[in-house]
Short mmCIF file of C-alpha atoms in Angstrom, two decimals:
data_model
loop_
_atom_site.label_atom_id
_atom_site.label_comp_id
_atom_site.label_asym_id
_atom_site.label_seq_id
_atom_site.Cartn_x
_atom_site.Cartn_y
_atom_site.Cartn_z
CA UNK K 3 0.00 0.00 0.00
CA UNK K 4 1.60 3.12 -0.98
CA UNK K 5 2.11 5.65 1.89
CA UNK K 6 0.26 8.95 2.01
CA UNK K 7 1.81 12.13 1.09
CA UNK K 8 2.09 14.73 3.62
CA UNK K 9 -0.50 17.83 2.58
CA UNK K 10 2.08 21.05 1.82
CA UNK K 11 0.91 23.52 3.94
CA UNK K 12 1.17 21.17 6.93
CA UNK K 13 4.43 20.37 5.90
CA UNK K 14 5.41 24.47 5.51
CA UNK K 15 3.31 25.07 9.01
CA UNK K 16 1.06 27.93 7.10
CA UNK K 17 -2.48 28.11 7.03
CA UNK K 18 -4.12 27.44 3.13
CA UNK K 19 -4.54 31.04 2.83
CA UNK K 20 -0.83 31.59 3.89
CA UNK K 21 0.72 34.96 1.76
CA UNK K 22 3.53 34.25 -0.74
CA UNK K 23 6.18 36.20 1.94
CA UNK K 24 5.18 33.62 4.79
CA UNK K 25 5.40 30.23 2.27
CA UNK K 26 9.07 32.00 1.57
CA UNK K 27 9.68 32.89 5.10
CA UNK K 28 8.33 29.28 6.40
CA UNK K 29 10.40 27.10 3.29
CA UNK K 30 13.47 29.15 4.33
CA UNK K 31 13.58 28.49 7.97
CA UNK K 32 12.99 24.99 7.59
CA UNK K 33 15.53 24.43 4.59
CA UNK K 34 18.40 25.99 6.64
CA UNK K 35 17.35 23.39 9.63
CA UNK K 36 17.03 20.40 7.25
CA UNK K 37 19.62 21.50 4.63
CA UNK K 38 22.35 18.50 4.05
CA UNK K 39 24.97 20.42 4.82
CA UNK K 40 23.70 21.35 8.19
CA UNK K 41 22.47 17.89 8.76
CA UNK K 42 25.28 15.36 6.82
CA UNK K 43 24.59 11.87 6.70
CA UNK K 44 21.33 12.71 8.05
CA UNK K 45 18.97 10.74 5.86
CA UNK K 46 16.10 11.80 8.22
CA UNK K 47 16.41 15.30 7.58
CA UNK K 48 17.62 14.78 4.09
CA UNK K 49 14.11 13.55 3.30
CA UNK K 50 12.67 16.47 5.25
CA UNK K 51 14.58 18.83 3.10
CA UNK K 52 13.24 17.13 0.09
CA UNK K 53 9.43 17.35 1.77
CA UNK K 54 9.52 20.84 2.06
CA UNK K 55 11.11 21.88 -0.97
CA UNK K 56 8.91 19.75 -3.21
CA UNK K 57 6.02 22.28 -1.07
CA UNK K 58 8.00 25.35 -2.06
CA UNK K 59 7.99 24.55 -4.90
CA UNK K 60 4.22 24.35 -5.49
CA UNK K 61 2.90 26.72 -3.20
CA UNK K 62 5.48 29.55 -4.39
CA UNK K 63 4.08 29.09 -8.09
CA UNK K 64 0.58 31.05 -7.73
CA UNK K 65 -0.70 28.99 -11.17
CA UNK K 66 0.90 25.60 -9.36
CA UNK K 67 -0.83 26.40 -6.06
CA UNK K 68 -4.39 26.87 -7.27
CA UNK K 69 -3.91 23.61 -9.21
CA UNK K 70 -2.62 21.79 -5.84
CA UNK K 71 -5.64 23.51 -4.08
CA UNK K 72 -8.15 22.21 -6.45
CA UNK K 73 -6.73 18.66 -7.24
CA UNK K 74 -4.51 17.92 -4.49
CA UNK K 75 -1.74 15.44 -5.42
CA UNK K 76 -3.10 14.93 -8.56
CA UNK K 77 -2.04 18.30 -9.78
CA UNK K 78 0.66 17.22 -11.81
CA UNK K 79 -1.46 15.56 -13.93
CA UNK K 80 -4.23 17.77 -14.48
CA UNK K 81 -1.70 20.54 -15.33
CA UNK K 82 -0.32 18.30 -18.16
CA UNK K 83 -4.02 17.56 -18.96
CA UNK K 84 -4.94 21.21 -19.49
CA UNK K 85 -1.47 21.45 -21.48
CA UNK K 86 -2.25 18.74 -24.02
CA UNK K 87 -5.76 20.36 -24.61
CA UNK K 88 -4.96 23.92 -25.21
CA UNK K 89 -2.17 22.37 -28.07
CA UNK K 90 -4.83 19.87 -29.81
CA UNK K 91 -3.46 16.75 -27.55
CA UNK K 92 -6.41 14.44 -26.83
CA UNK K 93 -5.82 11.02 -24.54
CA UNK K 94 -2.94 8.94 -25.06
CA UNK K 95 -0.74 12.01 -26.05
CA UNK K 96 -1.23 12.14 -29.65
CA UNK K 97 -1.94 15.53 -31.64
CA UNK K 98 -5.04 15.43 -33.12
CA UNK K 99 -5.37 14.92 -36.33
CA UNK K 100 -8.29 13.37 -37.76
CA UNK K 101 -11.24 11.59 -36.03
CA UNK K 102 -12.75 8.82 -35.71
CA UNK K 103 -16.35 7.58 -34.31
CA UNK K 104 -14.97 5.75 -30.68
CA UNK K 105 -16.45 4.80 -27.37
CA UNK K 106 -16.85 8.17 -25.06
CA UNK K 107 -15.96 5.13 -22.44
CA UNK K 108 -12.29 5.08 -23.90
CA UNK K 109 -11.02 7.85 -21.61
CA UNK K 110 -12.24 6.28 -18.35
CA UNK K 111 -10.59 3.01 -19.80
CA UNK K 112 -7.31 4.78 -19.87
CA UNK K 113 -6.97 7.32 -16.74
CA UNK K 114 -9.73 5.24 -14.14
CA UNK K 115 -13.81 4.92 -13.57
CA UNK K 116 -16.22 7.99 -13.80
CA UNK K 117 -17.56 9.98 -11.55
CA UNK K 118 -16.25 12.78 -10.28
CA UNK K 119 -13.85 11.72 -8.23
CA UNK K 120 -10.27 10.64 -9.22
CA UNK K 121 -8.13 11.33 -12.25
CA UNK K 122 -11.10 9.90 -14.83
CA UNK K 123 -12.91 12.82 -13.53
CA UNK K 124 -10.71 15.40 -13.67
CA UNK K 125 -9.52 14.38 -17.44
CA UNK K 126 -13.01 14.22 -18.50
CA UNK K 127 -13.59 17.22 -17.32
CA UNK K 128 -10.97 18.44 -19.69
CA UNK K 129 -11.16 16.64 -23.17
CA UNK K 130 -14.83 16.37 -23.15
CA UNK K 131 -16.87 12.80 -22.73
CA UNK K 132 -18.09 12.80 -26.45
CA UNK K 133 -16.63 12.28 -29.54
CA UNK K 134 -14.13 10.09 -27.62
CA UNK K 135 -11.39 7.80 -30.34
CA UNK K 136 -7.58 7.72 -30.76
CA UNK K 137 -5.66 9.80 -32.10
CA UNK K 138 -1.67 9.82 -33.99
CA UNK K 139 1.04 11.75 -34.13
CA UNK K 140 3.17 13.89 -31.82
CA UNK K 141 3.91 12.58 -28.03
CA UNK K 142 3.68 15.30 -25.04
CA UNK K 143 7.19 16.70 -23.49
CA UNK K 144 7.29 15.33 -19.37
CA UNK K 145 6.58 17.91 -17.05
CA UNK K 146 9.26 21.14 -16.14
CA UNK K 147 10.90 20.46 -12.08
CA UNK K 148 11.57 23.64 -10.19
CA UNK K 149 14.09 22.91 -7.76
CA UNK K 150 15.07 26.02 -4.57
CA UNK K 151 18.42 26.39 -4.18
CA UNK K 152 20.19 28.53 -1.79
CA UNK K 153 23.62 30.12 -2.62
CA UNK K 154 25.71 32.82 -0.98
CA UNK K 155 26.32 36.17 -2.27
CA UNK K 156 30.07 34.57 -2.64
CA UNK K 157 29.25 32.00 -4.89
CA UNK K 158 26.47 33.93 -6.85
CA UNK K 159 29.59 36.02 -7.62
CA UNK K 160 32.26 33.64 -8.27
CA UNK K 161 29.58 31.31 -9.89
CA UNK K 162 29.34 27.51 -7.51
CA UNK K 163 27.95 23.72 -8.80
CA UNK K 164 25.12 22.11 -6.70
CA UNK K 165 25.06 18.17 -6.25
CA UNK K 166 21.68 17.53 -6.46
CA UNK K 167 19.91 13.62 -5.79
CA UNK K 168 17.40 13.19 -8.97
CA UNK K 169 14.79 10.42 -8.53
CA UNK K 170 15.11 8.09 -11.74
CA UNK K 171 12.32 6.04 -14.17
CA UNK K 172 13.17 2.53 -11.67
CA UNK K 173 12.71 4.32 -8.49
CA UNK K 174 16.51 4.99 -7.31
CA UNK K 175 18.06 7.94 -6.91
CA UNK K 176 21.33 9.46 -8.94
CA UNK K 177 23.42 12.52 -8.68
CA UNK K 178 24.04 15.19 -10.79
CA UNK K 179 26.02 18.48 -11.01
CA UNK K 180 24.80 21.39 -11.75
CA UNK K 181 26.93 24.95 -12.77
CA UNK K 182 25.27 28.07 -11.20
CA UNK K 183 27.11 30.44 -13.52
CA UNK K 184 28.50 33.74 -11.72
CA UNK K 185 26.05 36.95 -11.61
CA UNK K 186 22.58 35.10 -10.85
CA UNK K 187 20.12 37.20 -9.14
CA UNK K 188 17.39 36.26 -6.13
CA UNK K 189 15.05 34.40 -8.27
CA UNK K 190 17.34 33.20 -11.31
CA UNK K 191 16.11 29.94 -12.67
CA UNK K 192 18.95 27.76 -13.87
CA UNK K 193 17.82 25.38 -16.84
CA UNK K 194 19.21 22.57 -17.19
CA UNK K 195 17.72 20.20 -20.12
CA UNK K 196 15.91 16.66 -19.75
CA UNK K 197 16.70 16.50 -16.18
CA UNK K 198 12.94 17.04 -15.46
CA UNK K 199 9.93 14.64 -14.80
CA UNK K 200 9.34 11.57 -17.38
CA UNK K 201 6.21 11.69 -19.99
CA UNK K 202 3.29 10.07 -18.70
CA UNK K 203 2.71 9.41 -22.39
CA UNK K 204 6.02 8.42 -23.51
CA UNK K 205 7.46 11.89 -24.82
CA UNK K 206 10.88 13.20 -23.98
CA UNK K 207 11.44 14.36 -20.43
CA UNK K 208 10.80 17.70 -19.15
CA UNK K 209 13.46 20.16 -17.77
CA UNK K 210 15.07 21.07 -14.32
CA UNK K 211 14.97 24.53 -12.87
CA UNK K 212 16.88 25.45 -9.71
CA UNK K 213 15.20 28.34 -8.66
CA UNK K 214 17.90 30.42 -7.28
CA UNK K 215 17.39 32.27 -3.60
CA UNK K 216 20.43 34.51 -2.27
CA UNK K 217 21.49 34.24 1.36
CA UNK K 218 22.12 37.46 3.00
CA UNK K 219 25.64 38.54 3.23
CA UNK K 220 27.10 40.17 6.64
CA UNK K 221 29.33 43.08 5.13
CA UNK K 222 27.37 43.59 1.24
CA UNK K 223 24.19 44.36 0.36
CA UNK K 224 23.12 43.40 -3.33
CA UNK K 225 20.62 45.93 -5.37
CA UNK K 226 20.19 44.56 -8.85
CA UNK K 227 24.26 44.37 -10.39
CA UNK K 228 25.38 46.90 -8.02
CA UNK K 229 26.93 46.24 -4.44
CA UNK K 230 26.57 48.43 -1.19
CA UNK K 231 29.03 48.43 1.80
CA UNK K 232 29.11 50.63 4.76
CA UNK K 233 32.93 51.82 5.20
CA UNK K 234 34.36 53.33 8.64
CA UNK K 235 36.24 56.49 8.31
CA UNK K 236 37.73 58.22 11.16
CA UNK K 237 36.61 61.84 12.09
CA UNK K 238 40.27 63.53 10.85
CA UNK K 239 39.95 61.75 7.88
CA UNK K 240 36.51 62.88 7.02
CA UNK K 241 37.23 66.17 7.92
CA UNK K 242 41.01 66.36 6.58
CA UNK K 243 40.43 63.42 3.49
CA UNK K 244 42.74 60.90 3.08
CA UNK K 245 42.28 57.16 2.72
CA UNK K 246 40.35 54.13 3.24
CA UNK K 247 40.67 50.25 2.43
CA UNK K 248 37.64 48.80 1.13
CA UNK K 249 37.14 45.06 1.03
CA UNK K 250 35.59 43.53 -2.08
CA UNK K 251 33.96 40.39 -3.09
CA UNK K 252 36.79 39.65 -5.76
CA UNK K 253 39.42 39.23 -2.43
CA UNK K 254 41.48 41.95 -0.96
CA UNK K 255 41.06 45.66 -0.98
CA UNK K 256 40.67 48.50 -2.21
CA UNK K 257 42.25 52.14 -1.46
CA UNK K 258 39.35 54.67 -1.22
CA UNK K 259 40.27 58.38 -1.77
CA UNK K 260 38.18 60.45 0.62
CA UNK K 261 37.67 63.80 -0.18
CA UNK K 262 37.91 66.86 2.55
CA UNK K 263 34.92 67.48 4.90
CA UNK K 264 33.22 64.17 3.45
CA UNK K 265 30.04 64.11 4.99
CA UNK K 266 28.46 61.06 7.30
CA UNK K 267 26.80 59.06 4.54
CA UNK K 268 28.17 60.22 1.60
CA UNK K 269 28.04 57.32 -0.85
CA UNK K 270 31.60 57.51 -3.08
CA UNK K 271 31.32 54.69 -6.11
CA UNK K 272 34.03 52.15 -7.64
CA UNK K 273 33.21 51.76 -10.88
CA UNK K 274 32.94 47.98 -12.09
CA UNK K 275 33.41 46.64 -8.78
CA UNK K 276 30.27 45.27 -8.27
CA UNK K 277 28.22 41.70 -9.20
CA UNK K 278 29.26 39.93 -12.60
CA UNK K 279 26.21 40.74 -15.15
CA UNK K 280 24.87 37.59 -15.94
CA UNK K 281 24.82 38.98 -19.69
CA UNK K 282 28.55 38.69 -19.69
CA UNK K 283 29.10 42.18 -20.29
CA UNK K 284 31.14 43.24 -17.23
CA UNK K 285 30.38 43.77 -13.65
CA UNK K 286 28.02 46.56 -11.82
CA UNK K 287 29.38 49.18 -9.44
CA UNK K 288 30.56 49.23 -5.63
CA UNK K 289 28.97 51.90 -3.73
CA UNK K 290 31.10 52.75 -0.38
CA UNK K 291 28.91 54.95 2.37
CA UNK K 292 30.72 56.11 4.92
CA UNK K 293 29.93 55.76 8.51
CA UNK K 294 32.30 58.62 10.16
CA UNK K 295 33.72 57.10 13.42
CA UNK K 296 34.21 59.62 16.55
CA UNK K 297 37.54 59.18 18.63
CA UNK K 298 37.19 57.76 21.72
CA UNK K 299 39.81 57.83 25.03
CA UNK K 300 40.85 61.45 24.25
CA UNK K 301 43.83 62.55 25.69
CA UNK K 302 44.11 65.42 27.21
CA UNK K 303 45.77 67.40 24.56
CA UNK K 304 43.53 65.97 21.48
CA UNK K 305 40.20 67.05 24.21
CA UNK K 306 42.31 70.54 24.19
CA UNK K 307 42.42 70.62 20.50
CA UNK K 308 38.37 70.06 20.05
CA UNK K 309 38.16 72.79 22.68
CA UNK K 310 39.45 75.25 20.95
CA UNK K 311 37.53 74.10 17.35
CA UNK K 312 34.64 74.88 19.29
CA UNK K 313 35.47 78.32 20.60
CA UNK K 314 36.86 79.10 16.70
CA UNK K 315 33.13 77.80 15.78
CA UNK K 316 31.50 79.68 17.94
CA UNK K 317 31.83 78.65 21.27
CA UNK K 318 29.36 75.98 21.59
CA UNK K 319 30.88 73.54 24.10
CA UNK K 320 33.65 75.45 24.81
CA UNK K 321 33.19 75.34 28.58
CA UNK K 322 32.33 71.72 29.27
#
């Protein structure tokens, strides 16, 4: 007896009228606790991982999730269904081409009994009970896999390969590698070809998509192509210039001129030293704010010296 799939939303922990930010928000927490990395050799939560992602997957996809609402499990199927109607496919996967008088009884024969429950019902429901009879020539394509991946800001600029466990036609599992080339963004989708589900009627197979997400980073921010950092600068520097280092995602660092009474905030750019464009066609910019840093543990003389700026500026704290 087969065993019963988990419903997706109970396997998320969101309500069925969840909003697209909480499925994200719920997928990511649990794929960072059940990630194989995090968990190795951890078949447990490597079939956890797999559980929720497969419910990501669906319940991100707003066409997907009104499909899963309305036909459960089954919504693979119906989704091909509706496919092979809308390009002239009637049962068995052939494009129609000419008619002939059949047995309206053909299509329960081949997807289950009437009714209105199970898969008889819902493909009758799309091709139509009459006019029933087989029909040659083209086979359907299997159906497209999207597949969440997380990578870090790193590797989405250095580009990074993914192992990933694909279930085959006997029921085992193999492992392929996938190239994440350098400059994806937060929602990328990475094809790679035939790698997706098997034709139900005997067509090629469909494709794999990793669906890319970017982890934050701790020092960058990422706006499109460009990259944001927030750079220290002490007060005498601000107010004298001079120079900074800036660190940047290609390793090491840069020297940052800083020009004379730079203000708190200023934002100074670095032309092409930003994110790879995924186009090829050379990177985006580096914008460096800087966050002026007051001097702490004054000595006396350096507290003299602020002293008398502030009689020369007016006197405003010139007595405390």
């Amino acid at each position: 007896m087969a065993a019963t799939r988990r419903d997706y939303y109970d396997l998320l922990g969101v309500k069925r009228d969840a909003s697209e930010k909480e499925i994200r928000q719920a997928y990511r927490k649990l794929a960072r606790k059940y990630h194989p990395d995090i968990n190795p050799n951890d078949k447990t939560s490597e079939e956890r991982f797999k559980e929720v992602s497969e419910a990501y997957e669906v319940l991100s996809d707003k066409d997907k999730r009104g499909k899963y609402d309305r036909y459960g499990h089954d919504w693979q199927m119906a989704e091909k269904a509706e496919a092979a109607r809308a390009q002239g496919y009637g049962p068995g996967g052939f494009r129609t081409r000419t008619y002939t008088t059949g047995d309206p009884s053909d299509m329960e024969d081949i997807f289950g009994g009437g009714g209105d429950g199970g898969l008889g019902g819902i493909f009758g429901d799309l091709f139509g009970r009459a006019g029933g009879g087989r029909r040659r020539g083209e086979t359907i394509p299997g159906q497209d896999i999207d597949q969440p991946v997380t990578v870090s800001l790193d590797e989405a600029f250095n580009g990074t390969t993914r192992i990933l466990s694909m279930p085959t036609a006997e029921g085992t599992m193999r492992r392929i590698e996938v190239r994440i080339p350098p400059g994806v963004r937060d929602g990328s989708r990475v094809r790679v070809a035939s790698e997706g589900s098997p034709s139900p009627f005997g067509g090629p197979k469909g494709d794999l998509y990793l669906v890319v997400s970017i982890a934050p980073h701790k020092t960058f921010e990422r706006k499109d192509d460009d990259l944001h950092i927030k750079v220290p600068v002490p007060l005498h520097v601000a107010v004298l210039g001079g120079e900074v280092e800036v660190p940047t995602l290609k390793g090491g660092k840069l020297a940052l001129r800083i020009p004379p009474e730079t203000q708190n905030g200023r934002k100074i750019r670095l032309a092409n030293q930003g994110m790879p464009r995924l186009t090829g066609n050379g990177h985006g910019d580096l914008y460096a704010e800087v966050t002026v840093v007051l001097p702490t543990h004054l000595s006396e003389e350096e507290r003299g010296l602020f002293h008398r700026l502030a009689e020369l500026r007016g006197g405003v704290g010139a007595g405390t």
